[in-house]
XYZ file of C-alpha atoms in Angstrom:
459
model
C -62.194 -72.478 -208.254
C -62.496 -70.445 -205.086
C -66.267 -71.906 -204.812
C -65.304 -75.381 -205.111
C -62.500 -74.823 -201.934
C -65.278 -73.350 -200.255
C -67.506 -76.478 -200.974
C -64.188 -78.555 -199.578
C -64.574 -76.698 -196.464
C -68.101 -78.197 -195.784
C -66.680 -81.826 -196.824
C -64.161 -81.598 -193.419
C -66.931 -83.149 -191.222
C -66.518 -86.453 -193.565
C -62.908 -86.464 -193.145
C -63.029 -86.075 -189.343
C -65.045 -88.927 -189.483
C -62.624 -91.045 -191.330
C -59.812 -90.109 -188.929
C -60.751 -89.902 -184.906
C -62.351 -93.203 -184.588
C -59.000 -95.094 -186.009
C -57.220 -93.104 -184.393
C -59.194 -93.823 -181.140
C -58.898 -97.265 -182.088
C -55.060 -97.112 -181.883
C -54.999 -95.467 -178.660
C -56.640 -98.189 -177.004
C -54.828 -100.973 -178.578
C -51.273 -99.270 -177.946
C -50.500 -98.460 -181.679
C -49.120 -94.894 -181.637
C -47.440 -95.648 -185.118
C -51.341 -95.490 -186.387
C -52.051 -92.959 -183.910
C -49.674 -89.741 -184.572
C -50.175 -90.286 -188.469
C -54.190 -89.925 -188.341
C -54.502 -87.618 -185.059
C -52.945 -83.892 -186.584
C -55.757 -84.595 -189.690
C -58.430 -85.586 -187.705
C -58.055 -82.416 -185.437
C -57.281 -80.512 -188.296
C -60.232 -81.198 -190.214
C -62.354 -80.706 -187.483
C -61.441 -76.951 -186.466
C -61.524 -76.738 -190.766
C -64.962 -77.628 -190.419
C -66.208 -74.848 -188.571
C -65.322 -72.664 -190.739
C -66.806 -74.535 -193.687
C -70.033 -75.387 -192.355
C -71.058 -71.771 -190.809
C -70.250 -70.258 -194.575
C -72.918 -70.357 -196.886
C -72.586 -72.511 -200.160
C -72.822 -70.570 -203.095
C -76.048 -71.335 -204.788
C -74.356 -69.978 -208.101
C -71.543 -72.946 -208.467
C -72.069 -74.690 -211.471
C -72.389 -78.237 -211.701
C -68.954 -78.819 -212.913
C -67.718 -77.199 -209.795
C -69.685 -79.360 -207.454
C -69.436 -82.245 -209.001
C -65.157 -81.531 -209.152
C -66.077 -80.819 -205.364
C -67.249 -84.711 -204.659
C -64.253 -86.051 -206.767
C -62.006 -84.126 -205.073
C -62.853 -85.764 -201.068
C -61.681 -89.083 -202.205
C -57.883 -87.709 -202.531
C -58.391 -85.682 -199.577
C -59.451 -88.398 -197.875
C -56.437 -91.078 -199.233
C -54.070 -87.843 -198.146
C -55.552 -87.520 -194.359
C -56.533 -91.749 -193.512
C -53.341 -93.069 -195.016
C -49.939 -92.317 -193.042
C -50.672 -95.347 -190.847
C -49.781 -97.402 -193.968
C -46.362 -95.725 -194.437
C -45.626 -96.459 -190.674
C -46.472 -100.361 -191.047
C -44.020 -101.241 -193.840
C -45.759 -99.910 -196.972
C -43.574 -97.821 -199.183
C -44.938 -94.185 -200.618
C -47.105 -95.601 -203.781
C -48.039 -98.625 -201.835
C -49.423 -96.724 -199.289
C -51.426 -95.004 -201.815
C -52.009 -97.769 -203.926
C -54.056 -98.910 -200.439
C -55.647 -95.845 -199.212
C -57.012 -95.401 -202.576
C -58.316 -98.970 -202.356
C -59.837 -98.142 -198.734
C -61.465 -94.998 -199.398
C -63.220 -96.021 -202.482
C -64.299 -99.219 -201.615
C -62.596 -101.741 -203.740
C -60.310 -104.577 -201.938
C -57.570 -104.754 -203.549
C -54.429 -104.781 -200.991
C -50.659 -104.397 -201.163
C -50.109 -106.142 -197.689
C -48.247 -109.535 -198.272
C -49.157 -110.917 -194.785
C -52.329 -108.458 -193.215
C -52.445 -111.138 -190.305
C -49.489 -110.221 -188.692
C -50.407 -106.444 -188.376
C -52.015 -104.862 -185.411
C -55.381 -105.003 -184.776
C -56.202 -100.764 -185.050
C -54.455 -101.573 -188.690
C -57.142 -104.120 -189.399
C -60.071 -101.514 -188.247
C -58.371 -98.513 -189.802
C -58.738 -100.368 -193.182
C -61.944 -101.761 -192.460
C -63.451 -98.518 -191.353
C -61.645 -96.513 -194.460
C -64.043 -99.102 -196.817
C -67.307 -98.906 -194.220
C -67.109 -94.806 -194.835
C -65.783 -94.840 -198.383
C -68.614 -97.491 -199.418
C -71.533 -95.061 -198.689
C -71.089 -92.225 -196.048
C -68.169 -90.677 -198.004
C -70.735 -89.751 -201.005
C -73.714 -89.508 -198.679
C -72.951 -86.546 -196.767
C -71.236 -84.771 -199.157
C -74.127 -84.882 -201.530
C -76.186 -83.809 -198.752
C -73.904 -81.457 -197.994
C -74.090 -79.676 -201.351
C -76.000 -76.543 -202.269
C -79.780 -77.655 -202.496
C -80.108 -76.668 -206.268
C -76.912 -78.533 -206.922
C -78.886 -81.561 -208.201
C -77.208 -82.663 -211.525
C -74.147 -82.962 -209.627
C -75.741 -84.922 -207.082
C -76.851 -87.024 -209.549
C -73.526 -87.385 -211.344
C -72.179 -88.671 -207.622
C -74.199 -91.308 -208.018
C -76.446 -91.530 -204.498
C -79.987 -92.036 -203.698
C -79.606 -89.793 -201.375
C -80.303 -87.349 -204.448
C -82.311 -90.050 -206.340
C -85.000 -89.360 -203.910
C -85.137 -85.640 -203.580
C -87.974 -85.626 -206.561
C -87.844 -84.459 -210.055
C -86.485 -80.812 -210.809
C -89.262 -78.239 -209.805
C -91.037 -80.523 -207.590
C -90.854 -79.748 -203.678
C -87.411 -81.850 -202.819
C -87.236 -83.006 -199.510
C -84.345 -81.523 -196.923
C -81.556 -83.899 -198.633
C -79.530 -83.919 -195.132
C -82.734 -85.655 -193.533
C -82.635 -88.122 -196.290
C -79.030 -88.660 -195.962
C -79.590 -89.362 -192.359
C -82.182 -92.023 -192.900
C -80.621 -93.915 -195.950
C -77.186 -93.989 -193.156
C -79.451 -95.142 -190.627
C -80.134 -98.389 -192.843
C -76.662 -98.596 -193.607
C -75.489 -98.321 -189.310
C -78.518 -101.179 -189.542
C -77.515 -103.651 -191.595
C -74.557 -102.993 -190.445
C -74.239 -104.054 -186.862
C -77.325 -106.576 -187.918
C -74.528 -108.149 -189.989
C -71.710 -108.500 -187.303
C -74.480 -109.857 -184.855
C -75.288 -112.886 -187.209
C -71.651 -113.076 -188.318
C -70.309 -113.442 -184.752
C -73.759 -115.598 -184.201
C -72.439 -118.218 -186.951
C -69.276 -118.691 -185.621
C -67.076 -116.242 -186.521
C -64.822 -114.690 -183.524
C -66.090 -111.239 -182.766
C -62.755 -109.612 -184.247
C -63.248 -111.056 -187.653
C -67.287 -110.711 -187.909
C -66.634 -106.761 -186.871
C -64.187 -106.558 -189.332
C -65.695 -108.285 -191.952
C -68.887 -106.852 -191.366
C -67.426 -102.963 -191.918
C -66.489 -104.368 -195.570
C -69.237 -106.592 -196.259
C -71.911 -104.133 -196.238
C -69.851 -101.541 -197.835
C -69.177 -104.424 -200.650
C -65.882 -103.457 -200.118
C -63.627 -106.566 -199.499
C -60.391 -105.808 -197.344
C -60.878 -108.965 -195.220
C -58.102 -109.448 -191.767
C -57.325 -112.760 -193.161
C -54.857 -113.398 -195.614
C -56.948 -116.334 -197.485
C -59.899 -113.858 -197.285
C -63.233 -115.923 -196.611
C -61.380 -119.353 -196.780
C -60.906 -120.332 -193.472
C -63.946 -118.987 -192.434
C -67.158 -121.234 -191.543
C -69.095 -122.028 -194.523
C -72.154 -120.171 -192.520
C -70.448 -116.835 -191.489
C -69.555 -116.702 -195.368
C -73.110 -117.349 -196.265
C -74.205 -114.811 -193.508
C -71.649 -112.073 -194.665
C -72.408 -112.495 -198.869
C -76.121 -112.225 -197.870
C -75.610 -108.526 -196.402
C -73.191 -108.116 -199.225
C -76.090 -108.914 -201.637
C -78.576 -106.384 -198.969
C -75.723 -103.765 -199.589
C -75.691 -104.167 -203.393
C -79.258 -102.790 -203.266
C -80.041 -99.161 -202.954
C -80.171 -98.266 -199.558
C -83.512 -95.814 -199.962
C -85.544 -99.262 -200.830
C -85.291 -100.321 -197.698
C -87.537 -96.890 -196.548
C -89.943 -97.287 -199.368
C -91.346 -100.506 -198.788
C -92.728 -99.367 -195.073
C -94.480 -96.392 -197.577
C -95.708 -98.600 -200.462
C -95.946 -101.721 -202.238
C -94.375 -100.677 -205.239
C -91.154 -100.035 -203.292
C -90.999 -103.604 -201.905
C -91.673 -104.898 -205.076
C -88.552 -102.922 -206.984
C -86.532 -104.430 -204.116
C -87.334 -107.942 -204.242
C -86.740 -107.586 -208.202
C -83.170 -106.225 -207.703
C -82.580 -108.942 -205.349
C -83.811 -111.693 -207.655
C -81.995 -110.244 -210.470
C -78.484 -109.834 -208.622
C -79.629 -113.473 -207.464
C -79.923 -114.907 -210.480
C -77.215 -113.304 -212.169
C -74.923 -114.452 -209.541
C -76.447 -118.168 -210.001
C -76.104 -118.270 -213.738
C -72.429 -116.928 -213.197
C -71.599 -119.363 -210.176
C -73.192 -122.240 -212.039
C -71.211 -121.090 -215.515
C -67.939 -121.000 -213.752
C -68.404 -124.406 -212.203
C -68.933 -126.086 -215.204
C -66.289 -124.535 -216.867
C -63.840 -125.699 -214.245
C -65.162 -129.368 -214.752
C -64.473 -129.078 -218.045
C -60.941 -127.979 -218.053
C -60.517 -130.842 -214.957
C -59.979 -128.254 -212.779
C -62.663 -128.814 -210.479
C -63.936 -126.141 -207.729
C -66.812 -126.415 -204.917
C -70.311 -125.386 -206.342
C -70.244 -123.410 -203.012
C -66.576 -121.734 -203.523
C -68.308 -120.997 -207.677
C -71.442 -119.413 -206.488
C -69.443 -117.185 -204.037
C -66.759 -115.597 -205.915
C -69.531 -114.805 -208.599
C -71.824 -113.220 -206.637
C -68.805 -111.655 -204.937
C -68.039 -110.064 -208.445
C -71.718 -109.443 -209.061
C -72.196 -107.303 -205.948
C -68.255 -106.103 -206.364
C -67.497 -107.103 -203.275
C -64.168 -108.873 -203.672
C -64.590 -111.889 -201.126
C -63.142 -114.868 -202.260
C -63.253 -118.698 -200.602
C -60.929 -120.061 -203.265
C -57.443 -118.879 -205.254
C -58.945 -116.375 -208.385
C -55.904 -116.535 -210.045
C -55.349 -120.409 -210.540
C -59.288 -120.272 -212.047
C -59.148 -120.951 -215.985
C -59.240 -118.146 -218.245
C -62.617 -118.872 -219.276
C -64.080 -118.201 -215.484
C -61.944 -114.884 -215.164
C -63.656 -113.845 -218.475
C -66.851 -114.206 -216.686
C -66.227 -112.758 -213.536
C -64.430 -109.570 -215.347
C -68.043 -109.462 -217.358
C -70.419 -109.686 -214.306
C -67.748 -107.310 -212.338
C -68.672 -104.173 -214.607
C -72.505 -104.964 -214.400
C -72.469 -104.087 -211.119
C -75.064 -103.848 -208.087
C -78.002 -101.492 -207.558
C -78.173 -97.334 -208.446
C -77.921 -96.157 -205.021
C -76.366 -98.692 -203.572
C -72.769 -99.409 -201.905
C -71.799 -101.625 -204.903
C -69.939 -100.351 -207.937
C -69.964 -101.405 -211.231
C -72.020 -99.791 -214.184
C -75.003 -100.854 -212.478
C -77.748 -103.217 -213.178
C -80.830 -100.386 -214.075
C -78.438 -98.727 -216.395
C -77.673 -102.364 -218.547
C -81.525 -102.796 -218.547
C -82.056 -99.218 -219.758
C -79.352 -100.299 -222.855
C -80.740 -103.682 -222.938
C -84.530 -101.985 -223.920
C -82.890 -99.123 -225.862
C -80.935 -102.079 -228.198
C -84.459 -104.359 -227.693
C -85.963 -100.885 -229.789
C -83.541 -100.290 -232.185
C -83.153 -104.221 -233.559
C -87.659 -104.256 -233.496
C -86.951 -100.831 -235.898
C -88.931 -99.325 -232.964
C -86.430 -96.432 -233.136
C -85.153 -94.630 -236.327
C -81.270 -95.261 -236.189
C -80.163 -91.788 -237.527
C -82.119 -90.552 -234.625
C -79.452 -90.551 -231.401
C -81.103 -91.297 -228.323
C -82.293 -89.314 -225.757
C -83.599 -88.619 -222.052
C -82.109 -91.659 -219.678
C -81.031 -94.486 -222.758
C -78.640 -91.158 -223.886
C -77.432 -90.545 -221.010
C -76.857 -94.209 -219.809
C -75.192 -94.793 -223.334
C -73.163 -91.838 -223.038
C -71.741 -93.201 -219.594
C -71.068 -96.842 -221.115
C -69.230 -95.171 -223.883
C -67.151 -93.416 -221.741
C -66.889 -96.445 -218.890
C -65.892 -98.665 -222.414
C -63.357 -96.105 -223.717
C -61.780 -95.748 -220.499
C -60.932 -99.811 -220.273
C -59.843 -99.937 -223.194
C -57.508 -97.037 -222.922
C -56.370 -98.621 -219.179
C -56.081 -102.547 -220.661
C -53.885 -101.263 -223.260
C -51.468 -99.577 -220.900
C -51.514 -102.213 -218.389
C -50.488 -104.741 -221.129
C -47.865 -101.872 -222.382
C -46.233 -102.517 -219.332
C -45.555 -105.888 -219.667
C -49.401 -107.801 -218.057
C -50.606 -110.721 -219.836
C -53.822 -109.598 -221.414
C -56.236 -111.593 -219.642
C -54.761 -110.487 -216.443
C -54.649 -106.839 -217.395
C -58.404 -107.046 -218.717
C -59.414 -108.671 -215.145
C -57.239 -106.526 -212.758
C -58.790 -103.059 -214.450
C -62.512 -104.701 -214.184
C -61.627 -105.455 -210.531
C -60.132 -101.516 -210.181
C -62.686 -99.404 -212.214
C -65.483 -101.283 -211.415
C -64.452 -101.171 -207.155
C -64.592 -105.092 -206.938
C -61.112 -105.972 -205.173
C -60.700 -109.891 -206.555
C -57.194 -109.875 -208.401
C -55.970 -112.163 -210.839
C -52.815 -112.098 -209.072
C -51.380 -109.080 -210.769
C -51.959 -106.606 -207.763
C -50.029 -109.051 -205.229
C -46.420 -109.392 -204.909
C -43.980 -107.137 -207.064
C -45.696 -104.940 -209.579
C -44.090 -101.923 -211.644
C -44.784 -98.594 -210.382
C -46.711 -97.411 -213.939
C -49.322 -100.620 -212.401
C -49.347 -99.173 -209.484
C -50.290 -95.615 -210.656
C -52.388 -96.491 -213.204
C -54.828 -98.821 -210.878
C -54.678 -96.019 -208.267
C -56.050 -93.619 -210.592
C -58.527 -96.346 -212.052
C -59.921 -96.852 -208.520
C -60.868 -93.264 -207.979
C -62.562 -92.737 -211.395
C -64.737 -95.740 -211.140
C -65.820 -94.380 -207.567
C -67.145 -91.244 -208.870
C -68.351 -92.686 -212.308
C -65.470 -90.954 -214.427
C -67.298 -88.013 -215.624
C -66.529 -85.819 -212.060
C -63.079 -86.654 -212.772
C -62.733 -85.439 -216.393
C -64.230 -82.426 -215.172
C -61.116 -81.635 -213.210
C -59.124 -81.443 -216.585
C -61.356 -79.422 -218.301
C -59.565 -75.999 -218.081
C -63.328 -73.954 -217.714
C -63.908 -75.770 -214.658
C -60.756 -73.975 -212.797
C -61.558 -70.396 -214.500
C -62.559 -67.636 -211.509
């Protein structure tokens, strides 16, 4: 226990992060109600992070105590980047319900009418998403003792993908992180530029930009991407689909041609996916003469296929047959390494070959599997249990069970489209158990069943 506070202690530079620029934010535009909530943390965490970073790591931490370490920032950072929410009408859980929602990266919202709030509101949200989507797990993975690998690769970043196979040379992972967050700053203000470019005021492309990359979703308009330009939508689901590819790509094509060629393959296959989806849910809304745009159909799917949780039309008045779809392509997810959630695409191919081998009687089936289709397996067993576990309890408390089965895909999988369930009243045992569903589909669940194994807390 004591060495995963110490580890804590070298995660305050991320949290100090999360907090100044908001709070800067507010200064300038007047809001001391968003100010005096995020100001104490962010100087707090910064004089904690002194501290933290001059003491050395202990290299003998086991890999359930820095992987608990990772889990562990996302509630630290809910606790330090959310009292502005409490200040601007949300009540305790609510407030949570949409920190938790910020800081990992998933969309969904608890504000009835986000318009009407102040501006520093609008960034603080945006900017919670921008450094929950990929800096959050970045540089604390960097940040982690260098022979802490298996829990870097439990946190799920290429940061640690490409620090080289155990007893290999690894590369300094902190130079790594800095280059992979270089891309991301990149494609970043790349994506605002175009976005303002194609119409869009400047407010709404930097806002929208923050979340886009981060396939996040909080958007500063209440109808989302609706009322938007049909180009600045097309411009900001293009960097969502850039975003939903592992950030490191973008380094290894300048080193090989291999590297370009895995990235134009995860592109084509989020691509086509997203088509197939889009062209699926169209036609199904034909059939039931409910008719939608092919543009508004080929949007919200490859919003769910990248998890980003934009949305040019109303989810919840789509027929049940298109929410089963998009609650399908939500948990398959973007790119390993990547700012999109989900299962992830490389992990359904790796099942997809292992099943491919078992039905050719290519592999004995007494024989489990092992190396990555175990592990992958493994993960999809527990990502499976989990839902079902969650659905039940959701429709326990009283959800429809298409709605319940959508809402958790949307939560566990980071997305942020709702059915409809997450808007308006909801019981409090929805509330907590969607919180809670958020933040174990950020880390990939295993980190957080760590924390409940007694062992992991033992001195």
């Amino acid at each position: 226990m004591r060495r995963t506070l110490v580890l804590l202690l070298r995660f305050m530079p991320v949290l100090t992060l999360l907090t100044l620029p908001p709070a800067m934010v507010g200064a300038v535009d007047a809001d001391w109600s968003l100010v005096w909530p995020l100001l104490p943390f962010g100087v707090l965490t910064a004089l904690l992070s002194l501290p933290g970073l001059r003491r050395k790591p202990a290299q003998t931490a086991t890999t359930a105590e820095n992987a608990v370490a990772v889990a562990l920032v996302f509630p630290l950072a809910l606790l330090v980047s959310s009292g502005p929410h409490l200040t601007h009408g949300l009540s305790l859980l609510d407030a949570a319900f949409e920190g938790m929602s910020g800081v990992t990266a998933t969309g969904l919202t608890r504000y009835a009418d986000i318009e009407t709030q102040s501006f520093a509101l609008k960034f603080l949200r945006a900017w919670q998403q921008w450094i929950g989507g990929y800096v959050i797990v970045t540089l604390t993975v960097a940040l982690l003792p260098r022979g802490a690998r298996k829990a870097q690769e439990m946190a799920e970043s290429d940061v640690a993908d490409d620090a080289g196979d155990e007893g290999q040379d690894q590369p300094d992972l902190r130079i790594r992180a800095r280059q992979v967050s270089y891309v991301y700053i990149a494609l970043t203000l790349i994506c605002i530029g175009l976005t303002s470019a194609a119409g869009v005021s400047v407010e709404n492309a930097l806002l929208h930009g923050l979340t886009s990359v981060s396939t996040a979703g909080f958007s500063p308009l209440n109808d989302s991407l609706e009322s938007l330009p049909q180009l600045g939508t097309v411009c900001l689901m293009g960097f969502a689909l850039l975003g939903a590819i592992a950030l490191s790509d973008y380094l290894r094509p300048l080193l090989s041609g291999e590297g370009l060629r895995k990235l134009l393959a995860v592109a084509g296959a989020l691509l086509a996916l997203s088509a197939a989806a889009g062209g699926l849910i169209y036609w199904m809304q034909v059939r039931a003469s409910a008719p939608v745009a092919l543009f508004d159909a080929m949007q919200v799917a490859m919003s769910a296929q990248t998890t980003t949780g934009f949305s040019t039309l109303s989810v919840p008045e789509l027929e049940a047959s298109s929410k089963a779809v998009l609650a399908v392509i939500m948990y398959i997810g973007g790119d390993v390494g990547s700012t999109a959630g989900g299962i992830k695409l490389a992990r359904f191919v790796t099942l997809a070959l292992f099943v491919y081998a078992l039905l050719g009687h290519r592999m004995s089936r007494q024989t489990p599997p092992g190396g990555d289709a175990g592990t992958v397996l493994r993960l999809i067993g527990f990502w499976i249990g989990l839902s079902v576990i969650g659905c039940a309890g959701l429709i326990a408390v009283g959800h429809a069970p298409l709605d319940a089965i959508f809402e958790w895909s949307s939560s566990l999988n980071n997305v942020g489209l709702t059915s409809g369930l997450s808007s308006g009243d909801m019981p409090v045992a929805t509330r907590l158990i969607l919180t809670f569903c958020m933040w174990m589909g950020r880390v990939e669940i295993l980190a957080v069943l760590l924390l409940f194994r007694p062992a992991t807390w033992r001195v």
